[in-house]
C-alpha atoms as one frame of an Amber mdcrd trajectory, in Angstrom:
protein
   9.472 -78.302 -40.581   9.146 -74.971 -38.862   9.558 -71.743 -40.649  12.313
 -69.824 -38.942  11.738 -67.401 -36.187  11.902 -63.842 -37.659  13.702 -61.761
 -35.512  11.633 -58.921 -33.566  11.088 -56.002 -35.979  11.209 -52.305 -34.767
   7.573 -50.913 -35.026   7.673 -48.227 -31.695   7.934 -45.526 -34.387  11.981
 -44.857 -34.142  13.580 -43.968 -37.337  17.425 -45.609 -36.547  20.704 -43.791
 -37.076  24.366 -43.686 -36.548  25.659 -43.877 -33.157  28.154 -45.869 -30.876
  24.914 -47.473 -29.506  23.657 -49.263 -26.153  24.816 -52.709 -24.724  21.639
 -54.683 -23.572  21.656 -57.859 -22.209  20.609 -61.015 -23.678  18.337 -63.773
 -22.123  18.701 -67.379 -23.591  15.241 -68.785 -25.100  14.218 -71.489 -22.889
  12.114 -73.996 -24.251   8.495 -74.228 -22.904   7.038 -77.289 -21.725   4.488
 -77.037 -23.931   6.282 -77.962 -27.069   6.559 -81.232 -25.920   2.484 -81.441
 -26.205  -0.166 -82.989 -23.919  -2.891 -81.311 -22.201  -3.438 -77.505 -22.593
  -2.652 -75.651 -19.864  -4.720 -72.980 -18.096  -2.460 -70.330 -16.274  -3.936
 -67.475 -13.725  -1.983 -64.408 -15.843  -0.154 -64.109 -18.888   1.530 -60.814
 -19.306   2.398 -60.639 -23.078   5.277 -57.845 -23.421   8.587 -57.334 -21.271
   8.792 -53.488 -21.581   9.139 -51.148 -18.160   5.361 -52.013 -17.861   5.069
 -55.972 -18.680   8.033 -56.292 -16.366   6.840 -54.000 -13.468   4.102 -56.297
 -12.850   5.764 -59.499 -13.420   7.654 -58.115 -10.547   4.602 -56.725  -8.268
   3.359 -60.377  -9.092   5.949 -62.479  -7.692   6.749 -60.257  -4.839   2.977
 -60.869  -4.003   3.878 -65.114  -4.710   0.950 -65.158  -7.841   2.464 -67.507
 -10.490   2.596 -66.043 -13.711   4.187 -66.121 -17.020   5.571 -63.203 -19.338
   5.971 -63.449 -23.077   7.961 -61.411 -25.004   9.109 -61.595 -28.868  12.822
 -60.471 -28.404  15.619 -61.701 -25.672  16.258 -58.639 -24.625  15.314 -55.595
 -22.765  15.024 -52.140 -24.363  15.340 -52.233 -28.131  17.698 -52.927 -30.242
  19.274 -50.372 -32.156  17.107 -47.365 -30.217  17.888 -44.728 -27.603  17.888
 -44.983 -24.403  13.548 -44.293 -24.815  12.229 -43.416 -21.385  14.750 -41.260
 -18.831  12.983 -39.854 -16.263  11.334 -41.423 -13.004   9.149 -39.983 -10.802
   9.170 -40.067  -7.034   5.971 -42.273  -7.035   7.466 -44.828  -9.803  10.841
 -44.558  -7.263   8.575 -45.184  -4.401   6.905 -48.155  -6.766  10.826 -49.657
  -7.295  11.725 -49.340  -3.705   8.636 -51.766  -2.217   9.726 -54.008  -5.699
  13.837 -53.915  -4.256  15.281 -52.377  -7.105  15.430 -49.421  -5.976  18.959
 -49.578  -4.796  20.161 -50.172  -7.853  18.808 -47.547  -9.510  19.942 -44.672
  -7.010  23.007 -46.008  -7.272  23.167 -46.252 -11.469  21.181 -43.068 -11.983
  21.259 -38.786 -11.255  19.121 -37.514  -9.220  17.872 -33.572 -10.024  15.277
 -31.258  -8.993  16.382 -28.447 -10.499  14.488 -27.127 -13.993  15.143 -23.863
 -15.657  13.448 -22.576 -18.237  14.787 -20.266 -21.028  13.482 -18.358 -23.955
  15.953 -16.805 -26.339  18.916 -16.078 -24.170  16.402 -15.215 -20.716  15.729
 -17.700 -18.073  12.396 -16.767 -17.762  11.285 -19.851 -14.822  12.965 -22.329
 -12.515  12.499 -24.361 -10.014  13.582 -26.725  -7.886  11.069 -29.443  -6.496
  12.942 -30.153  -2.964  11.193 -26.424  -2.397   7.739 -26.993  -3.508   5.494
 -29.438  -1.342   6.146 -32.506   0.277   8.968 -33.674  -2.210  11.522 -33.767
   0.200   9.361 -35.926   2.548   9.351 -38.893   1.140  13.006 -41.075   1.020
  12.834 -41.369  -2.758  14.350 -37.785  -4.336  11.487 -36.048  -6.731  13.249
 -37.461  -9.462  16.394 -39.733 -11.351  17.258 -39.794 -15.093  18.549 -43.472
 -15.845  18.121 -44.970 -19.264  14.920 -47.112 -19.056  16.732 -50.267 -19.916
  18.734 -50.570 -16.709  15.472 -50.245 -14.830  14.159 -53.354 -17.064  17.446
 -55.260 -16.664  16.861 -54.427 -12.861  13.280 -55.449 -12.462  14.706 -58.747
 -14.340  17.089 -60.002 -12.097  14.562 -59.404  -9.229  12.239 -61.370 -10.826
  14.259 -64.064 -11.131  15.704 -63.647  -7.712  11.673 -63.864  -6.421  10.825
 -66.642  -8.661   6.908 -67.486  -9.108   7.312 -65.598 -12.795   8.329 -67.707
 -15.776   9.809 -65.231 -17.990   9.675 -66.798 -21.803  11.999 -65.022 -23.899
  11.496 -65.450 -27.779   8.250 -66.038 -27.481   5.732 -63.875 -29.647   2.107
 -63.855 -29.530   0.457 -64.659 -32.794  -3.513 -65.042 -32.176  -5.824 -65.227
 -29.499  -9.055 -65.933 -28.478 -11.178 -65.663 -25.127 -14.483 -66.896 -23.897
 -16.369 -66.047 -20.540 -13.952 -68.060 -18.682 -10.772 -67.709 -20.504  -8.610
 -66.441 -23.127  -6.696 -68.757 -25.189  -3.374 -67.647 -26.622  -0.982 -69.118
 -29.659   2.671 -68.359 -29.078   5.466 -69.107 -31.309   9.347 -69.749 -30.704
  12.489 -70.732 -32.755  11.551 -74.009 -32.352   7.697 -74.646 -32.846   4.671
 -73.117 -31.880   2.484 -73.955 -28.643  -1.317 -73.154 -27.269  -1.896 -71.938
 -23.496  -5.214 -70.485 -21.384  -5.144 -67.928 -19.242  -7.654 -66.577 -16.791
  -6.245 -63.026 -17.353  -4.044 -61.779 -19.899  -2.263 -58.175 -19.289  -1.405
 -56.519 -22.925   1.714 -54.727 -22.536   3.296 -54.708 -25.979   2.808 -50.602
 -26.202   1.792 -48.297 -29.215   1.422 -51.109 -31.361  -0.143 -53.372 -29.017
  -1.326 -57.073 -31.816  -4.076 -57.272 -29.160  -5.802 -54.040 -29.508  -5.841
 -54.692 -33.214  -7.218 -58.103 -33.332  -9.785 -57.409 -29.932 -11.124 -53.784
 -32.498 -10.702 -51.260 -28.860 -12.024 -47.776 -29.916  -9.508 -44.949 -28.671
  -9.371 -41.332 -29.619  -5.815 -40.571 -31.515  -4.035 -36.991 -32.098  -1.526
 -36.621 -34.704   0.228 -33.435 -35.258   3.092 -32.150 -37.657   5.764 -31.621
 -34.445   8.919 -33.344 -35.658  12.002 -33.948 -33.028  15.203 -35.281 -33.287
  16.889 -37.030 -30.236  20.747 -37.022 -29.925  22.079 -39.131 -26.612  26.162
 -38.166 -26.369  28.572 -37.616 -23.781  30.822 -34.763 -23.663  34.433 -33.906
 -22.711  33.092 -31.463 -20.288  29.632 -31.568 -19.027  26.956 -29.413 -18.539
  25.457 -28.589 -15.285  23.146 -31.639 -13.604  19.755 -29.428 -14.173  17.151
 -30.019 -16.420  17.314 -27.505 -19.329  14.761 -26.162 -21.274  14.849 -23.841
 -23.941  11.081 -22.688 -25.691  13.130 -20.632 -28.553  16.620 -21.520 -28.782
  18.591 -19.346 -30.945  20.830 -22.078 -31.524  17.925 -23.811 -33.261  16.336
 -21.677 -35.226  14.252 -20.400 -32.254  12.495 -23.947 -31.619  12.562 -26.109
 -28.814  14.871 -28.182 -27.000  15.123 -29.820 -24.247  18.411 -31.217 -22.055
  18.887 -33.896 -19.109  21.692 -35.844 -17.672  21.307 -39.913 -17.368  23.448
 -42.418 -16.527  27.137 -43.322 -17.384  27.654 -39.687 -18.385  25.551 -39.470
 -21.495  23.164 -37.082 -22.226  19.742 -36.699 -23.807  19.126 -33.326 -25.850
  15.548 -33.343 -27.578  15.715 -30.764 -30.697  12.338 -29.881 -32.123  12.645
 -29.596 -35.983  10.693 -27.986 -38.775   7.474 -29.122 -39.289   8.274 -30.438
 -42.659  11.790 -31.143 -41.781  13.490 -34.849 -43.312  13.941 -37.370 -40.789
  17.133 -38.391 -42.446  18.456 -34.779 -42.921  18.492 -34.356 -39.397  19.720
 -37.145 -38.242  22.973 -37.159 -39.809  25.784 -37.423 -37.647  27.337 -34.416
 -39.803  24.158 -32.058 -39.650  23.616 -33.519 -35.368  27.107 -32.801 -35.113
  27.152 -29.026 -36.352  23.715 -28.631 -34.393  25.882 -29.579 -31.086  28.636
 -26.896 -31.697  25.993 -24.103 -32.330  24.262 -24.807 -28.968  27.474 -25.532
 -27.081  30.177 -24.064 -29.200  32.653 -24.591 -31.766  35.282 -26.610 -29.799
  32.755 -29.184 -28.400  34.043 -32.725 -28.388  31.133 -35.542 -28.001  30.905
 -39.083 -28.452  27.231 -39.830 -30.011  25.645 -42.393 -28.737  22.326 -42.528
 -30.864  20.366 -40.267 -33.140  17.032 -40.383 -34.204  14.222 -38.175 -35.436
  11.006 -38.957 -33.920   7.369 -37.419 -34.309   4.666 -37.418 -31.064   1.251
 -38.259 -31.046  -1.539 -39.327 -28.634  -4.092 -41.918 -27.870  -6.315 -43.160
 -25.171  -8.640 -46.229 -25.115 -12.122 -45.837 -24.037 -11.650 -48.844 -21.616
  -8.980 -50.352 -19.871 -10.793 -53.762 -19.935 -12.029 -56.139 -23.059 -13.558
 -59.631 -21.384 -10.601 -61.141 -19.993  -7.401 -58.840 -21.438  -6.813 -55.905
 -19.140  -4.622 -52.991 -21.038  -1.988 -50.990 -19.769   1.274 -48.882 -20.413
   1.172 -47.524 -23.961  -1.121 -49.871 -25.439  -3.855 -48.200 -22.967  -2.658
 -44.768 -23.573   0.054 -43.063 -25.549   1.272 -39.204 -24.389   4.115 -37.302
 -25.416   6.772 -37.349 -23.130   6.557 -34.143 -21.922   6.468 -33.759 -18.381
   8.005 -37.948 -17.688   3.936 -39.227 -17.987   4.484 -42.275 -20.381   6.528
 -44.756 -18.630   5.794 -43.640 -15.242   2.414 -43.971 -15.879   2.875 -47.759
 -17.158   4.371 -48.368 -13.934   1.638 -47.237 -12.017  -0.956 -48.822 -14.308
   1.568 -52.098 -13.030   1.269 -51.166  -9.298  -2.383 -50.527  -9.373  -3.424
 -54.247 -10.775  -0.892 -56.151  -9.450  -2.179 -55.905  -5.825  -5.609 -56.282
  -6.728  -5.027 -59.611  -8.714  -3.339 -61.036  -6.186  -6.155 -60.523  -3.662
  -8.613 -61.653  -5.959  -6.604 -64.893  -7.134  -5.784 -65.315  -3.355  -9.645
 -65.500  -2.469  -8.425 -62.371  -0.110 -11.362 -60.225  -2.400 -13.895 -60.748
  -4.699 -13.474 -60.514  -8.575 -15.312 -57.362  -8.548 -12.664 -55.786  -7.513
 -10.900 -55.797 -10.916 -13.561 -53.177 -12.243 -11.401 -50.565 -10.384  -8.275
 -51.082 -12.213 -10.191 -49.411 -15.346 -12.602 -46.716 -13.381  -8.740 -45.617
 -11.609  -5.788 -45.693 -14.733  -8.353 -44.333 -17.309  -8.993 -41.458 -15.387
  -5.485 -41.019 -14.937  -4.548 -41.837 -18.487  -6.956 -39.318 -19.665  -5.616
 -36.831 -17.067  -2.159 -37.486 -18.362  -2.978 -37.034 -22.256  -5.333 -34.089
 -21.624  -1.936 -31.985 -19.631   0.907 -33.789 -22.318  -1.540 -32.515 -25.270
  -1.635 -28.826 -23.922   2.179 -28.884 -23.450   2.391 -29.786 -26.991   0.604
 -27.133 -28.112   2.005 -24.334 -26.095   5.361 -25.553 -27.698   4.162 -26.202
 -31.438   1.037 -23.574 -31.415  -1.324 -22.969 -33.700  -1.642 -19.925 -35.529
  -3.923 -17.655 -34.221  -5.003 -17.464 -30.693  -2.520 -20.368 -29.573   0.256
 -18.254 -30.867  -0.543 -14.802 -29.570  -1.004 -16.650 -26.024   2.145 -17.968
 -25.853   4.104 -15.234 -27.443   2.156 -12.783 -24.629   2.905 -15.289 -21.883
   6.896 -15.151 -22.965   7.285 -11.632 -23.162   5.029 -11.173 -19.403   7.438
 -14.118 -17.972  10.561 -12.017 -18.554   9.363  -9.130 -15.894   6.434 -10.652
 -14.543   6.828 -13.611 -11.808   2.576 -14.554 -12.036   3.268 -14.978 -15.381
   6.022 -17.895 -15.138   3.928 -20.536 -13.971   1.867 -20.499 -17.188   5.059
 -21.177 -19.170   4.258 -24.548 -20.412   7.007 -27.141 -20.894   6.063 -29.899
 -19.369   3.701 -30.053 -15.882   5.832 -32.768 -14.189   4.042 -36.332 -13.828
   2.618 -36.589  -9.897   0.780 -39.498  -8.636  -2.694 -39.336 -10.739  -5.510
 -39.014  -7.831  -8.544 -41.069  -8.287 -11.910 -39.069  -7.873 -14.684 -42.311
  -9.405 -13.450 -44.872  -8.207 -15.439 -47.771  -7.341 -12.987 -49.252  -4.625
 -12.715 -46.200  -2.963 -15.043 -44.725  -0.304 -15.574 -40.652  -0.212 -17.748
 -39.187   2.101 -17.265 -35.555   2.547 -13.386 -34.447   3.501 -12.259 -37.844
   2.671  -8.627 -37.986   1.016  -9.642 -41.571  -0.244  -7.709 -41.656  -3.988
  -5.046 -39.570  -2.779  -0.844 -41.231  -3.049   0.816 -41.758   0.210   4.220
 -40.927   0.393   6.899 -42.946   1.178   7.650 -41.057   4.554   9.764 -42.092
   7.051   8.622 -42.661  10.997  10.164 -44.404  14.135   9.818 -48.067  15.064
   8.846 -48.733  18.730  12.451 -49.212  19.423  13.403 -45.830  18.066  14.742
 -47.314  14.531  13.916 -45.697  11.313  10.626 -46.807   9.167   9.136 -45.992
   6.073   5.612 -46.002   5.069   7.105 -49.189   2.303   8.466 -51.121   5.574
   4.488 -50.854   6.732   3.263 -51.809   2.918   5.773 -54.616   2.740   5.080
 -56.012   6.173   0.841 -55.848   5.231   2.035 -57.887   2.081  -0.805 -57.102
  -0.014  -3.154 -56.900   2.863  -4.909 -53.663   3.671  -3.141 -51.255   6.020
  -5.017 -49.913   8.747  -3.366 -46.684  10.524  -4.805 -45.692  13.417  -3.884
 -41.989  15.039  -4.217 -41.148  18.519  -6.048 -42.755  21.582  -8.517 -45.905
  21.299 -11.359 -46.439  23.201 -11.823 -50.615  24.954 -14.321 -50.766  22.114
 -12.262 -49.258  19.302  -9.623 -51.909  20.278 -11.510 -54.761  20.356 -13.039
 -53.580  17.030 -10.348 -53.492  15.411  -9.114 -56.871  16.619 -11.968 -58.466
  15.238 -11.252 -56.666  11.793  -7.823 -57.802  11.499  -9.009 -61.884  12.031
 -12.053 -61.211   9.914 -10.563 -59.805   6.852  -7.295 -59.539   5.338  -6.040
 -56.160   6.873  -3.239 -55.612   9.008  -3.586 -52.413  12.076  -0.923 -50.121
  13.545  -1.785 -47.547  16.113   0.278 -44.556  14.990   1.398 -42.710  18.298
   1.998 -38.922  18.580   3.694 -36.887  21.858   0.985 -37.392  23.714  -0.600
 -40.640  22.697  -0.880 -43.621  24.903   0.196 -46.870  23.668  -2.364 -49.764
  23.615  -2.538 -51.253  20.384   0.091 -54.505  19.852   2.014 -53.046  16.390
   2.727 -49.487  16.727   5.023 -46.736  15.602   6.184 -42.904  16.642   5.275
 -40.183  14.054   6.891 -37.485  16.535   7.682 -34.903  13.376   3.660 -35.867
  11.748   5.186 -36.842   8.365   3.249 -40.257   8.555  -0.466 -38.498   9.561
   0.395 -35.766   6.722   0.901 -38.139   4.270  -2.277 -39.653   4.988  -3.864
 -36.278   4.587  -5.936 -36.506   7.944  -5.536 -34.810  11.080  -5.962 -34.817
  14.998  -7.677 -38.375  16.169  -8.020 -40.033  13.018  -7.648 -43.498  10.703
  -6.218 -43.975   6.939  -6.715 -47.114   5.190  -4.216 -47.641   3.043  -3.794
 -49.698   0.267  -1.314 -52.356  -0.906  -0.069 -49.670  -3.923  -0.161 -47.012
  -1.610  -2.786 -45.404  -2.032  -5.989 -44.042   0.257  -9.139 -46.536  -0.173
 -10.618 -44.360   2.681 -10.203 -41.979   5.836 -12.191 -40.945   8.820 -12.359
 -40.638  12.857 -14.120 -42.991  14.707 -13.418 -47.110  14.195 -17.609 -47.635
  13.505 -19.261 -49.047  10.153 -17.921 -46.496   8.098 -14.647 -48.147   8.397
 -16.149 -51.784   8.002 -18.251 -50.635   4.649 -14.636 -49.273   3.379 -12.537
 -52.216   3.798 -15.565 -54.106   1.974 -15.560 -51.571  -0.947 -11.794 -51.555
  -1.171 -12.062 -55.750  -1.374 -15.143 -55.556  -3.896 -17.596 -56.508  -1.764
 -19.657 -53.522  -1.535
């Protein structure tokens, strides 16, 4: 007989409290066909975990039609019992949803802001709003939404199933593994036996605590410091401005930190930072979170809590992304605090950036070398993203000493002086990571190859409205070949001969004064499109499936050949 399937234990470091608490969905556990025995069987990818990160790919996957099957230990999304964890979604990780079709949903569940201020005491000492400041307001996804990060799951869940090719197994927890050259073998148990499956890749996304990490011994670098937080998500009577809020000393709270957003259905996340050697269950009552409220927003506040919990931040980073056959990824690659939205928005680009590349390689569209790149390009930008969330941490909980006269100075200069704003540090907000060593990338001098494209809109032939996603959806996983300007006979016939001999799709991009000769083309009268793609005058970008630049230059001649073969792994 079976011992009993323990129910999935809370180990992402929450501390529970009171608190009217989320609804989450529940998925019924569906038996595998495995537990009625026979032959082992050998899948292309296992994803174990069904966080924002696990799920993102399962999603990338099937879009791309590369069967694959996701384990995860609870029947749920989110966790039970917690807050609403990640809030904030970046334009790129928008930009990410929209090619995946979710994004719909979550414009229409979440609110959009771009406006940050910045106080100290009872100064605003720096705002801005991030419409104003670049390209932002290029691209049709807004710079950012706040929705609570188990909607997006629930989203990215329904598409999945809508898209099929992904075999989501609920219930199902990991509980050893193995791997040779050739494969990895896995043992999974459910409520109603236990079962053995291969896999010719296996994507760890179970986060901070990731079984896999443990049991495969990855080295990574960890910082733990003594900065304590409490999290309250309520809704009010009356609500605060939409704005992101930021306060370096509050004088409601004891001249520490705190931080306030709006997410969906009205409820709100405020982020106190608490004594260093403050008790986790001392601030977390609802009596003590409750008189905390009416000091910051005064006595005759009326709020509905919705859950409390202290919390303490801390940082890792693996020294490699990939161990023989188990590629990691989300917070089991990485773990930052969440200053400045860089831990689940990175996950989803970690997601974004395999996905594609998997599916070429299973599709016999590249070569297996190709995979390398997924580790030379998310480490990079996992260490980028730890090395900015770690300095934000300690401009907020500084050390004694230097770190402290630094930031006291740079308050006191950013209440007269406008240089001195910028260096107020609460948070750099997350940006597509650029990738400078990467092997699938090709960078002669003034390339923009490793730079994000932006979702940009453009005009069909027929004077409709496009988007750099229609292009990236229509390519399906192929490489996307824009071509600006005029094309000589033997630039077109080039170019034709590229598109039958490899798997790359071409679109002449036509400005004012451009001829048409190419068979797929579009109008980029306004030169959003060529902007995005960071090059100028006559010019080509080759794009990649996740958007981003595997190389740029001018004429169509072997420098364009020897880039599509890098950005396949054959070079």
């Amino acid at each position: 007989m079976n011992a009993p399937y323990e129910a999935t234990a809370h180990s992402n470091a929450y501390e529970f409290t009171q608190g009217s608490g989320y609804v989450l969905p529940e998925y019924p556990f569906v038996a595998p066909a495995e537990l009625q025995g026979g032959a082992t069987v050998r899948h292309p990818v296992v994803i174990v975990g069904g966080g924002i990160t696990g799920l993102t790919l399962a999603c990338s996957l099937a879009r791309l039609g590369v069967q694959a099957i996701l384990l995860d230990e609870d029947n749920t999304v989110g966790v039970k019992g917690a807050s609403s964890r990640g809030i904030c979604y970046t334009q790129k990780s928008l930009e990410i949803f929209d090619r995946l079709g979710i994004y719909g949903a979550i414009a229409a569940k979440g609110v959009q802001w771009s406006v940050g201020r910045t106080f100290a005491g009872e100064d605003e000492i720096y705002s801005f709003d991030l419409r104003q400041q670049g390209s932002f307001h290029l691209s049709e996804q807004p710079p950012f939404i706040n929705i609570q990060q188990f909607y997006i799951e629930a989203f990215l869940v329904d598409r999945i199933q809508a898209l099929g090719h992904v075999e989501l197994r609920w219930q199902n927890r990991l509980v050893g593994f193995s791997q040779t050259d050739e494969f990895a073998t896995l043992d999974v148990e459910t409520p109603e036996g236990s079962y053995t499956i291969e896999a010719e890749h296996v994507i760890d996304a179970t986060g901070a605590s990731s079984p896999l990490r443990t049991w495969l011994q990855v080295p990574f670098d960890s910082k733990r410091g003594d900065d304590r937080w409490c999290i309250a998500d309520v809704r009010f009577t009356s609500r605060p401005p939409t704005e992101r809020h930021t306060w370096i000393e509050a004088p409601f709270n004891d001249n520490r930190a705190v931080w306030q957003h709006l997410m969906a259905d009205g409820v709100w996340r405020l982020d106190y930072q608490m004594a260093p050697n403050a008790d986790p269950a001392e601030v977390s009552r609802e009596d003590v979170v409750r008189a905390r409220l009416k000091r910051q927003f005064g006595p005759d506040v009326e709020v509905e809590i919705v859950w409390v919990g202290p919390y303490a931040y801390r940082s890792e980073c693996v020294h490699a992304l990939r161990h023989g056959r188990v590629y990691l990824m989300g917070d089991s690659a990485k773990v930052v605090s969440p200053f400045g939205a860089r831990g689940g928005n990175t996950g989803v680009a970690d997601a974004d950036n395999l996905a594609w590349k998997l599916a070429a390689v299973l599709q016999g569209k590249a070569d297996a070398a190709l995979l390398t790149s997924y580790g030379d390009e998310r480490l990079e930008a996992a260490q980028q993203n730890v090395c900015v969330t770690n300095r934000t941490a300690r401009f907020l909980r500084p050390a004694d000493g230097a770190e402290r006269l630094f930031r006291d100075a740079v308050i006191q200069l950013a209440r007269q002086q406008p240089f001195a704003r910028t260096l107020v540090n609460t948070g750099r907000m997350a940006v597509a990571n650029p990738y400078t060593r990467s092997s699938a990338c090709t960078y002669p001098p003034g390339s923009a190859a490793g730079q994000s494209v932006q979702n940009v809109h453009f005009d069909w032939a027929d004077g409709q409205r496009g988007t750099v996603n229609d292009l990236l959806n229509w390519a399906h996983g192929d490489l996307l070949l824009l071509v600006f300007g005029d094309l000589s006979a033997a630039a077109l016939k080039r170019l034709r001969q590229l598109c039958f001999d490899a798997p790359l799709r071409s679109v002449q991009v036509l400005g004012p004064d451009t001829t048409p000769q190419a068979v797929e083309q579009v109008l980029d009268p306004k030169g959003h499109l060529q902007g995005a793609c960071h090059v100028f005058g006559h010019a080509w970008a080759l794009v990649r499936p996740d958007g981003y630049l595997a190389a740029t230059g001018e004429s169509v001649d072997a420098h364009l050949v020897k880039a599509i073969e890098r950005s396949l792994g054959l070079r």
